[in-house]
Short mmCIF file of N, CA and C in Angstrom, two decimals:
data_model
loop_
_atom_site.label_atom_id
_atom_site.label_comp_id
_atom_site.label_asym_id
_atom_site.label_seq_id
_atom_site.Cartn_x
_atom_site.Cartn_y
_atom_site.Cartn_z
N LEU A 1 73.61 85.98 87.24
CA LEU A 1 74.21 86.55 86.03
C LEU A 1 75.72 86.56 86.17
N PRO A 2 76.44 86.26 85.10
CA PRO A 2 77.89 86.29 85.19
C PRO A 2 78.41 87.72 85.30
N GLU A 3 79.56 87.84 85.88
CA GLU A 3 80.22 89.14 86.00
C GLU A 3 80.69 89.55 84.60
N THR A 4 80.31 90.76 84.17
CA THR A 4 80.68 91.16 82.81
C THR A 4 81.47 92.47 82.76
N ILE A 5 81.65 93.15 83.89
CA ILE A 5 82.41 94.40 83.84
C ILE A 5 83.90 94.10 83.93
N SER A 6 84.68 94.92 83.26
CA SER A 6 86.13 94.80 83.32
C SER A 6 86.61 95.07 84.74
N PRO A 7 87.51 94.23 85.26
CA PRO A 7 88.05 94.51 86.59
C PRO A 7 88.80 95.84 86.64
N LEU A 8 89.39 96.25 85.52
CA LEU A 8 90.07 97.54 85.47
C LEU A 8 89.05 98.67 85.59
N GLU A 9 87.89 98.51 84.96
CA GLU A 9 86.83 99.52 85.07
C GLU A 9 86.31 99.62 86.50
N SER A 10 86.19 98.48 87.19
CA SER A 10 85.74 98.50 88.58
C SER A 10 86.71 99.31 89.44
N LEU A 11 88.01 99.08 89.23
CA LEU A 11 89.02 99.82 89.99
C LEU A 11 88.98 101.31 89.64
N ARG A 12 88.80 101.62 88.37
CA ARG A 12 88.74 103.02 87.93
C ARG A 12 87.56 103.74 88.58
N GLU A 13 86.41 103.06 88.60
CA GLU A 13 85.22 103.67 89.18
C GLU A 13 85.40 103.90 90.68
N CYS A 14 86.14 103.02 91.34
CA CYS A 14 86.39 103.16 92.79
C CYS A 14 87.15 104.44 93.11
N VAL A 15 88.03 104.86 92.21
CA VAL A 15 88.80 106.08 92.48
C VAL A 15 88.17 107.32 91.85
N GLY A 16 87.04 107.13 91.16
CA GLY A 16 86.27 108.28 90.66
C GLY A 16 86.86 108.99 89.47
N LEU A 17 87.62 108.28 88.64
CA LEU A 17 88.17 108.88 87.43
C LEU A 17 87.36 108.43 86.22
N THR A 18 87.29 109.30 85.21
CA THR A 18 86.69 108.89 83.95
C THR A 18 87.73 108.09 83.17
N GLN A 19 87.28 107.38 82.13
CA GLN A 19 88.23 106.67 81.26
C GLN A 19 89.25 107.64 80.69
N GLU A 20 88.77 108.81 80.27
CA GLU A 20 89.67 109.80 79.67
C GLU A 20 90.70 110.28 80.67
N GLU A 21 90.28 110.55 81.91
CA GLU A 21 91.22 111.02 82.93
C GLU A 21 92.28 109.97 83.24
N LEU A 22 91.83 108.73 83.44
CA LEU A 22 92.78 107.67 83.78
C LEU A 22 93.74 107.42 82.63
N SER A 23 93.22 107.31 81.43
CA SER A 23 94.10 107.02 80.30
C SER A 23 95.10 108.16 80.07
N ARG A 24 94.65 109.41 80.23
CA ARG A 24 95.56 110.54 80.04
C ARG A 24 96.65 110.54 81.11
N ARG A 25 96.28 110.31 82.37
CA ARG A 25 97.25 110.31 83.47
C ARG A 25 98.26 109.17 83.33
N CYS A 26 97.87 108.11 82.64
CA CYS A 26 98.74 106.94 82.48
C CYS A 26 99.42 106.89 81.11
N SER A 27 99.24 107.94 80.31
CA SER A 27 99.82 107.98 78.95
C SER A 27 99.39 106.78 78.12
N ILE A 28 98.11 106.42 78.24
CA ILE A 28 97.52 105.34 77.45
C ILE A 28 96.52 105.97 76.49
N PRO A 29 96.66 105.77 75.18
CA PRO A 29 95.64 106.32 74.27
C PRO A 29 94.25 105.83 74.68
N LEU A 30 93.27 106.73 74.67
CA LEU A 30 91.92 106.37 75.10
C LEU A 30 91.37 105.20 74.30
N ARG A 31 91.65 105.18 73.00
CA ARG A 31 91.17 104.08 72.16
C ARG A 31 91.78 102.75 72.63
N THR A 32 93.05 102.78 73.01
CA THR A 32 93.72 101.58 73.52
C THR A 32 93.08 101.13 74.82
N TYR A 33 92.88 102.09 75.75
CA TYR A 33 92.24 101.76 77.03
C TYR A 33 90.86 101.14 76.80
N ALA A 34 90.09 101.73 75.90
CA ALA A 34 88.74 101.23 75.61
C ALA A 34 88.80 99.80 75.07
N ARG A 35 89.79 99.50 74.23
CA ARG A 35 89.94 98.13 73.71
C ARG A 35 90.29 97.18 74.84
N TRP A 36 91.19 97.61 75.74
CA TRP A 36 91.58 96.75 76.87
C TRP A 36 90.36 96.35 77.69
N VAL A 37 89.56 97.34 78.09
CA VAL A 37 88.45 97.03 79.00
C VAL A 37 87.29 96.34 78.30
N ALA A 38 87.24 96.43 76.97
CA ALA A 38 86.22 95.71 76.21
C ALA A 38 86.63 94.26 75.96
N GLY A 39 87.89 93.93 76.27
CA GLY A 39 88.38 92.58 76.01
C GLY A 39 88.70 92.36 74.54
N ASP A 40 88.93 93.46 73.83
CA ASP A 40 89.21 93.40 72.39
C ASP A 40 90.71 93.18 72.18
N GLY A 41 91.11 91.93 72.07
CA GLY A 41 92.53 91.62 71.92
C GLY A 41 93.20 91.47 73.27
N VAL A 42 94.50 91.33 73.25
CA VAL A 42 95.27 91.12 74.47
C VAL A 42 95.81 92.46 74.96
N SER A 43 95.64 92.75 76.24
CA SER A 43 96.17 93.98 76.82
C SER A 43 97.66 93.83 77.02
N ARG A 44 98.43 94.76 76.46
CA ARG A 44 99.88 94.71 76.62
C ARG A 44 100.41 96.06 77.08
N PRO A 45 100.07 96.47 78.31
CA PRO A 45 100.61 97.75 78.79
C PRO A 45 102.12 97.67 78.97
N ASN A 46 102.80 98.79 78.72
CA ASN A 46 104.24 98.80 78.95
C ASN A 46 104.52 99.10 80.43
N ILE A 47 105.77 99.02 80.82
CA ILE A 47 106.12 99.17 82.24
C ILE A 47 105.71 100.54 82.79
N PRO A 48 106.01 101.66 82.11
CA PRO A 48 105.55 102.94 82.66
C PRO A 48 104.02 103.02 82.80
N GLN A 49 103.28 102.41 81.86
CA GLN A 49 101.82 102.41 81.96
C GLN A 49 101.36 101.57 83.15
N ILE A 50 102.02 100.44 83.39
CA ILE A 50 101.67 99.59 84.54
C ILE A 50 101.92 100.36 85.83
N LYS A 51 103.06 101.03 85.93
CA LYS A 51 103.38 101.81 87.13
C LYS A 51 102.35 102.92 87.33
N ALA A 52 101.98 103.60 86.24
CA ALA A 52 101.02 104.69 86.33
C ALA A 52 99.63 104.18 86.72
N LEU A 53 99.22 103.05 86.16
CA LEU A 53 97.92 102.47 86.53
C LEU A 53 97.88 102.17 88.02
N CYS A 54 98.94 101.54 88.52
CA CYS A 54 98.99 101.22 89.95
C CYS A 54 98.94 102.50 90.79
N ARG A 55 99.70 103.51 90.39
CA ARG A 55 99.73 104.78 91.13
C ARG A 55 98.35 105.44 91.12
N GLU A 56 97.75 105.56 89.96
CA GLU A 56 96.48 106.27 89.83
C GLU A 56 95.32 105.50 90.48
N LEU A 57 95.40 104.17 90.46
CA LEU A 57 94.33 103.35 91.04
C LEU A 57 94.57 103.07 92.53
N GLY A 58 95.74 103.46 93.03
CA GLY A 58 96.05 103.26 94.44
C GLY A 58 96.20 101.79 94.82
N ILE A 59 96.78 101.01 93.90
CA ILE A 59 96.93 99.58 94.14
C ILE A 59 98.38 99.16 93.95
N SER A 60 98.71 97.97 94.44
CA SER A 60 100.03 97.40 94.21
C SER A 60 99.99 96.63 92.89
N ILE A 61 101.15 96.31 92.38
CA ILE A 61 101.18 95.56 91.12
C ILE A 61 100.51 94.20 91.26
N GLU A 62 100.57 93.61 92.47
CA GLU A 62 99.91 92.32 92.68
C GLU A 62 98.40 92.44 92.57
N GLU A 63 97.87 93.62 92.82
CA GLU A 63 96.41 93.83 92.75
C GLU A 63 95.94 94.19 91.34
N LEU A 64 96.86 94.51 90.44
CA LEU A 64 96.48 94.83 89.07
C LEU A 64 95.97 93.55 88.40
N PRO A 65 94.77 93.59 87.80
CA PRO A 65 94.24 92.37 87.18
C PRO A 65 95.15 91.86 86.06
N ASP A 66 95.23 90.54 85.94
CA ASP A 66 96.02 89.93 84.86
C ASP A 66 95.35 90.17 83.51
N ASP A 67 94.03 90.26 83.51
CA ASP A 67 93.26 90.43 82.29
C ASP A 67 92.33 91.62 82.49
N PHE A 68 92.41 92.61 81.60
CA PHE A 68 91.62 93.83 81.77
C PHE A 68 90.21 93.74 81.20
N GLY A 69 89.95 92.73 80.38
CA GLY A 69 88.65 92.64 79.72
C GLY A 69 87.56 92.11 80.63
N PRO A 70 86.31 92.17 80.19
CA PRO A 70 85.20 91.64 80.98
C PRO A 70 85.42 90.17 81.28
N SER A 71 84.97 89.75 82.44
CA SER A 71 85.28 88.40 82.90
C SER A 71 84.09 87.45 82.82
N GLY A 72 83.03 87.84 82.14
CA GLY A 72 81.83 87.03 82.13
C GLY A 72 81.97 85.67 81.49
N ASP A 73 82.90 85.52 80.54
CA ASP A 73 83.01 84.25 79.83
C ASP A 73 84.20 83.42 80.27
N ARG A 74 84.87 83.85 81.32
CA ARG A 74 85.99 83.05 81.81
C ARG A 74 86.12 83.23 83.32
N PRO A 75 86.65 82.26 84.01
CA PRO A 75 86.73 82.34 85.47
C PRO A 75 87.72 83.40 85.93
N ILE A 76 87.43 83.99 87.05
CA ILE A 76 88.35 84.95 87.65
C ILE A 76 89.25 84.17 88.60
N HIS A 77 90.54 84.34 88.44
CA HIS A 77 91.46 83.72 89.37
C HIS A 77 92.72 84.57 89.45
N ASN A 78 93.51 84.32 90.46
CA ASN A 78 94.77 85.01 90.64
C ASN A 78 94.60 86.50 90.93
N HIS A 79 93.48 86.90 91.55
CA HIS A 79 93.31 88.29 91.96
C HIS A 79 93.45 88.35 93.47
N SER A 80 94.33 89.24 93.93
CA SER A 80 94.67 89.26 95.34
C SER A 80 93.49 89.68 96.23
N TRP A 81 92.50 90.39 95.64
CA TRP A 81 91.39 90.81 96.53
C TRP A 81 90.47 89.66 96.87
N HIS A 82 90.72 88.47 96.34
CA HIS A 82 89.93 87.29 96.70
C HIS A 82 90.54 86.50 97.85
N LYS A 83 91.70 86.97 98.37
CA LYS A 83 92.36 86.17 99.42
C LYS A 83 91.68 86.33 100.76
#
């Protein structure tokens, strides 16, 4: 079966935060976060949101996925955890 979960959701689950907790801590509207992880449109986080996501997820910017939506219909590449 193809991978269908959002890579951002996988990272969020690893740190044990709910969508609401993560989005609130990162100043991202919950509706916006939900659209990002559903692959609904293009994710365009601003710089403070990117910094907050990295801080809250305990990752470097290089580890932040390029695409937040589910990856089932397209190949995964350029993710540092595959090195």
